[in-house]
């Protein structure tokens, strides 16, 4: 597999060139990503979906994360990012089905890994059943849902745990139920400001609905 080449940016969002993905993260270069958050209107209110990252992932293995997300390569447009949904979740969506929340810049720095992203964030109102998801197992180990109001309180620090329900796929390909309380250590440590921007964007979309 050839090395992924990403477009790089300065802090103001101006393009500065291209670089291999490993170099981008080693030197903390700003780059573009695609984020798609699934939501669903249920009888008991809005639900939000999180993916469970595979325990074999190099980064943030086994943690809960954005429903579907990935890097935009140097030769890709934002519209091409919708491929992440098909690759990770096995669902074919049209780009015009997504509702844009804009670009949210943020960063996560850990030892030897500096992630500085210009995230192109979208929302998709999901009508698929959990049984319709066909996960890319080397990337995604499961899908869970949480009540949006509880997720908002959890991220804002008003609750110490979040109730999630869904499924995980075992190494032998079997699905097992998830129905548990999780704490903040079980989420990928995106900046709280990023999560809050997403929450505010979803609230704005649904206040107009």
mmCIF file of C-alpha atoms in Angstrom:
data_model
loop_
_atom_site.group_PDB
_atom_site.id
_atom_site.type_symbol
_atom_site.label_atom_id
_atom_site.label_comp_id
_atom_site.label_asym_id
_atom_site.label_seq_id
_atom_site.Cartn_x
_atom_site.Cartn_y
_atom_site.Cartn_z
ATOM 1 C CA UNK A 1 0.000 0.000 0.000
ATOM 2 C CA UNK A 2 1.407 3.396 -0.980
ATOM 3 C CA UNK A 3 1.963 6.004 1.702
ATOM 4 C CA UNK A 4 -0.876 8.488 2.168
ATOM 5 C CA UNK A 5 -0.012 12.043 1.087
ATOM 6 C CA UNK A 6 -1.921 14.843 2.826
ATOM 7 C CA UNK A 7 -2.296 18.549 2.071
ATOM 8 C CA UNK A 8 -0.764 20.684 4.835
ATOM 9 C CA UNK A 9 -1.886 24.077 6.165
ATOM 10 C CA UNK A 10 -0.719 26.841 8.470
ATOM 11 C CA UNK A 11 -2.701 27.897 11.545
ATOM 12 C CA UNK A 12 -4.716 30.372 9.460
ATOM 13 C CA UNK A 13 -5.878 27.642 7.097
ATOM 14 C CA UNK A 14 -3.606 28.576 4.177
ATOM 15 C CA UNK A 15 -2.213 25.668 2.195
ATOM 16 C CA UNK A 16 1.515 25.159 2.673
ATOM 17 C CA UNK A 17 2.188 22.010 0.610
ATOM 18 C CA UNK A 18 1.901 18.258 0.992
ATOM 19 C CA UNK A 19 3.558 15.634 3.209
ATOM 20 C CA UNK A 20 3.301 11.921 4.016
ATOM 21 C CA UNK A 21 0.830 11.095 6.791
ATOM 22 C CA UNK A 22 3.489 9.882 9.249
ATOM 23 C CA UNK A 23 5.470 13.091 8.770
ATOM 24 C CA UNK A 24 2.322 15.182 9.253
ATOM 25 C CA UNK A 25 1.707 13.605 12.654
ATOM 26 C CA UNK A 26 5.363 13.515 13.679
ATOM 27 C CA UNK A 27 5.791 17.255 13.093
ATOM 28 C CA UNK A 28 2.266 18.356 14.056
ATOM 29 C CA UNK A 29 1.326 19.783 10.668
ATOM 30 C CA UNK A 30 -2.228 20.997 10.121
ATOM 31 C CA UNK A 31 -4.180 18.803 7.673
ATOM 32 C CA UNK A 32 -7.757 18.120 6.554
ATOM 33 C CA UNK A 33 -10.099 15.422 7.796
ATOM 34 C CA UNK A 34 -13.708 14.385 7.196
ATOM 35 C CA UNK A 35 -16.022 13.755 10.179
ATOM 36 C CA UNK A 36 -19.559 12.404 9.887
ATOM 37 C CA UNK A 37 -21.786 12.198 12.962
ATOM 38 C CA UNK A 38 -24.906 10.030 12.707
ATOM 39 C CA UNK A 39 -28.050 11.041 14.576
ATOM 40 C CA UNK A 40 -31.561 9.565 14.637
ATOM 41 C CA UNK A 41 -34.897 10.942 15.730
ATOM 42 C CA UNK A 42 -36.454 8.350 18.041
ATOM 43 C CA UNK A 43 -39.680 8.349 20.034
ATOM 44 C CA UNK A 44 -37.738 9.295 23.173
ATOM 45 C CA UNK A 45 -35.730 12.069 21.495
ATOM 46 C CA UNK A 46 -32.652 12.506 19.367
ATOM 47 C CA UNK A 47 -29.989 9.771 19.448
ATOM 48 C CA UNK A 48 -26.306 10.110 18.518
ATOM 49 C CA UNK A 49 -24.045 7.317 17.265
ATOM 50 C CA UNK A 50 -20.450 6.525 18.200
ATOM 51 C CA UNK A 51 -18.124 3.989 16.657
ATOM 52 C CA UNK A 52 -16.016 1.662 18.781
ATOM 53 C CA UNK A 53 -12.513 1.714 17.345
ATOM 54 C CA UNK A 54 -10.857 -1.626 16.744
ATOM 55 C CA UNK A 55 -8.493 -2.760 19.490
ATOM 56 C CA UNK A 56 -5.968 -3.372 16.705
ATOM 57 C CA UNK A 57 -5.825 0.315 15.717
ATOM 58 C CA UNK A 58 -2.470 2.043 16.150
ATOM 59 C CA UNK A 59 -4.052 5.124 17.726
ATOM 60 C CA UNK A 60 -6.795 5.271 20.395
ATOM 61 C CA UNK A 61 -7.504 1.555 20.101
ATOM 62 C CA UNK A 62 -10.741 0.360 21.681
ATOM 63 C CA UNK A 63 -12.119 3.854 22.362
ATOM 64 C CA UNK A 64 -15.439 5.384 21.304
ATOM 65 C CA UNK A 65 -15.185 7.952 18.526
ATOM 66 C CA UNK A 66 -16.938 9.921 15.771
ATOM 67 C CA UNK A 67 -19.393 7.732 13.847
ATOM 68 C CA UNK A 68 -17.186 7.762 10.732
ATOM 69 C CA UNK A 69 -14.071 9.819 10.031
ATOM 70 C CA UNK A 70 -10.799 9.849 8.166
ATOM 71 C CA UNK A 71 -8.077 11.867 6.470
ATOM 72 C CA UNK A 72 -8.630 13.695 3.195
ATOM 73 C CA UNK A 73 -5.783 12.880 0.823
ATOM 74 C CA UNK A 74 -4.006 15.573 -1.158
ATOM 75 C CA UNK A 75 -5.863 14.630 -4.365
ATOM 76 C CA UNK A 76 -9.310 14.490 -2.710
ATOM 77 C CA UNK A 77 -12.074 17.019 -2.211
ATOM 78 C CA UNK A 78 -14.312 17.265 0.849
ATOM 79 C CA UNK A 79 -17.024 15.476 -1.153
ATOM 80 C CA UNK A 80 -14.715 12.469 -1.483
ATOM 81 C CA UNK A 81 -14.733 12.120 2.306
ATOM 82 C CA UNK A 82 -18.110 10.376 2.190
ATOM 83 C CA UNK A 83 -16.164 7.248 1.182
ATOM 84 C CA UNK A 84 -15.224 6.919 4.866
ATOM 85 C CA UNK A 85 -18.823 6.056 5.706
ATOM 86 C CA UNK A 86 -18.933 3.311 3.093
ATOM 87 C CA UNK A 87 -15.502 1.945 4.038
ATOM 88 C CA UNK A 88 -15.955 1.949 7.812
ATOM 89 C CA UNK A 89 -19.697 1.295 8.180
ATOM 90 C CA UNK A 90 -20.662 -0.399 4.915
ATOM 91 C CA UNK A 91 -23.355 2.198 4.135
ATOM 92 C CA UNK A 92 -23.485 4.046 0.808
ATOM 93 C CA UNK A 93 -24.530 7.659 1.310
ATOM 94 C CA UNK A 94 -24.723 10.522 -1.167
ATOM 95 C CA UNK A 95 -22.780 13.626 -0.174
ATOM 96 C CA UNK A 96 -25.903 15.781 -0.534
ATOM 97 C CA UNK A 97 -27.573 13.743 2.226
ATOM 98 C CA UNK A 98 -25.121 15.233 4.735
ATOM 99 C CA UNK A 99 -25.710 18.457 6.656
ATOM 100 C CA UNK A 100 -22.547 20.570 7.034
ATOM 101 C CA UNK A 101 -21.399 21.993 10.367
ATOM 102 C CA UNK A 102 -18.383 23.733 8.818
ATOM 103 C CA UNK A 103 -14.660 23.390 9.512
ATOM 104 C CA UNK A 104 -13.677 22.855 13.149
ATOM 105 C CA UNK A 105 -9.908 23.179 13.781
ATOM 106 C CA UNK A 106 -8.570 21.341 16.832
ATOM 107 C CA UNK A 107 -5.563 19.406 18.054
ATOM 108 C CA UNK A 108 -4.640 16.384 20.150
ATOM 109 C CA UNK A 109 -1.028 15.923 21.212
ATOM 110 C CA UNK A 110 0.363 12.748 22.754
ATOM 111 C CA UNK A 111 3.900 11.398 22.981
ATOM 112 C CA UNK A 112 5.247 11.086 19.441
ATOM 113 C CA UNK A 113 1.881 11.924 17.868
ATOM 114 C CA UNK A 114 0.664 15.457 17.198
ATOM 115 C CA UNK A 115 -2.733 15.597 15.519
ATOM 116 C CA UNK A 116 -3.683 19.049 14.241
ATOM 117 C CA UNK A 117 -6.834 18.794 12.172
ATOM 118 C CA UNK A 118 -9.036 21.053 10.101
ATOM 119 C CA UNK A 119 -12.093 18.831 10.435
ATOM 120 C CA UNK A 120 -14.832 19.145 7.810
ATOM 121 C CA UNK A 121 -17.768 18.112 9.993
ATOM 122 C CA UNK A 122 -21.117 16.779 8.775
ATOM 123 C CA UNK A 123 -24.282 15.314 10.270
ATOM 124 C CA UNK A 124 -26.314 12.485 8.754
ATOM 125 C CA UNK A 125 -29.842 11.683 9.891
ATOM 126 C CA UNK A 126 -29.734 7.907 9.993
ATOM 127 C CA UNK A 127 -32.594 5.638 8.966
ATOM 128 C CA UNK A 128 -30.552 2.432 8.866
ATOM 129 C CA UNK A 129 -31.019 -0.258 11.505
ATOM 130 C CA UNK A 130 -27.964 -1.430 13.425
ATOM 131 C CA UNK A 131 -28.272 -4.730 11.548
ATOM 132 C CA UNK A 132 -27.589 -2.831 8.298
ATOM 133 C CA UNK A 133 -24.110 -1.730 9.418
ATOM 134 C CA UNK A 134 -21.327 -3.842 7.898
ATOM 135 C CA UNK A 135 -18.167 -2.820 9.737
ATOM 136 C CA UNK A 136 -14.602 -2.691 8.449
ATOM 137 C CA UNK A 137 -13.290 -4.835 11.280
ATOM 138 C CA UNK A 138 -9.654 -3.740 11.114
ATOM 139 C CA UNK A 139 -10.916 -0.200 11.767
ATOM 140 C CA UNK A 140 -14.239 -0.447 13.608
ATOM 141 C CA UNK A 141 -15.225 -2.982 16.271
ATOM 142 C CA UNK A 142 -18.764 -1.809 17.010
ATOM 143 C CA UNK A 143 -21.464 0.874 16.923
ATOM 144 C CA UNK A 144 -23.390 2.329 19.873
ATOM 145 C CA UNK A 145 -26.110 4.923 20.355
ATOM 146 C CA UNK A 146 -26.698 7.351 23.225
ATOM 147 C CA UNK A 147 -29.425 9.853 23.931
ATOM 148 C CA UNK A 148 -28.257 13.205 22.582
ATOM 149 C CA UNK A 149 -29.354 15.121 25.679
ATOM 150 C CA UNK A 150 -27.361 12.731 27.873
ATOM 151 C CA UNK A 151 -24.342 12.985 25.568
ATOM 152 C CA UNK A 152 -24.495 16.785 25.782
ATOM 153 C CA UNK A 153 -24.600 16.683 29.606
ATOM 154 C CA UNK A 154 -21.819 14.100 29.690
ATOM 155 C CA UNK A 155 -19.475 16.164 27.497
ATOM 156 C CA UNK A 156 -20.306 19.339 29.447
ATOM 157 C CA UNK A 157 -19.289 17.593 32.680
ATOM 158 C CA UNK A 158 -22.767 17.390 34.200
ATOM 159 C CA UNK A 159 -22.655 13.592 34.269
ATOM 160 C CA UNK A 160 -19.746 11.259 34.991
ATOM 161 C CA UNK A 161 -20.993 8.391 32.812
ATOM 162 C CA UNK A 162 -22.961 7.900 29.595
ATOM 163 C CA UNK A 163 -25.346 5.051 28.829
ATOM 164 C CA UNK A 164 -24.647 3.465 25.417
ATOM 165 C CA UNK A 165 -26.368 0.629 23.580
ATOM 166 C CA UNK A 166 -25.380 -1.181 20.423
ATOM 167 C CA UNK A 167 -23.107 -4.015 19.357
ATOM 168 C CA UNK A 168 -19.494 -5.059 19.005
ATOM 169 C CA UNK A 169 -18.062 -7.600 16.586
ATOM 170 C CA UNK A 170 -15.822 -10.266 18.080
ATOM 171 C CA UNK A 171 -12.648 -11.516 16.378
ATOM 172 C CA UNK A 172 -14.593 -14.495 15.005
ATOM 173 C CA UNK A 173 -17.147 -12.180 13.383
ATOM 174 C CA UNK A 174 -19.988 -12.666 15.861
ATOM 175 C CA UNK A 175 -22.004 -9.696 17.138
ATOM 176 C CA UNK A 176 -22.477 -9.212 20.873
ATOM 177 C CA UNK A 177 -24.684 -6.651 22.582
ATOM 178 C CA UNK A 178 -23.334 -3.548 24.281
ATOM 179 C CA UNK A 179 -25.525 -2.046 27.013
ATOM 180 C CA UNK A 180 -23.375 -0.246 29.538
ATOM 181 C CA UNK A 181 -22.229 2.958 31.197
ATOM 182 C CA UNK A 182 -18.996 4.483 29.906
ATOM 183 C CA UNK A 183 -16.859 7.283 31.297
ATOM 184 C CA UNK A 184 -14.813 9.985 29.588
ATOM 185 C CA UNK A 185 -11.676 7.846 29.549
ATOM 186 C CA UNK A 186 -13.452 5.551 27.076
ATOM 187 C CA UNK A 187 -13.850 8.316 24.457
ATOM 188 C CA UNK A 188 -11.135 9.466 22.064
ATOM 189 C CA UNK A 189 -9.746 12.626 23.735
ATOM 190 C CA UNK A 190 -10.782 15.179 21.124
ATOM 191 C CA UNK A 191 -10.780 18.651 22.643
ATOM 192 C CA UNK A 192 -13.920 19.279 24.695
ATOM 193 C CA UNK A 193 -14.321 22.462 22.646
ATOM 194 C CA UNK A 194 -14.568 20.286 19.516
ATOM 195 C CA UNK A 195 -17.293 18.097 21.034
ATOM 196 C CA UNK A 196 -19.181 21.194 22.189
ATOM 197 C CA UNK A 197 -19.006 22.759 18.706
ATOM 198 C CA UNK A 198 -20.484 19.576 17.244
ATOM 199 C CA UNK A 199 -23.222 19.463 19.885
ATOM 200 C CA UNK A 200 -24.101 23.129 19.305
ATOM 201 C CA UNK A 201 -24.201 22.539 15.553
ATOM 202 C CA UNK A 202 -26.556 19.591 15.899
ATOM 203 C CA UNK A 203 -28.776 21.559 18.256
ATOM 204 C CA UNK A 204 -28.931 24.413 15.745
ATOM 205 C CA UNK A 205 -29.909 22.032 12.950
ATOM 206 C CA UNK A 206 -32.703 20.449 14.936
ATOM 207 C CA UNK A 207 -34.017 23.670 16.429
ATOM 208 C CA UNK A 208 -34.781 24.713 12.838
ATOM 209 C CA UNK A 209 -36.332 21.370 11.920
#
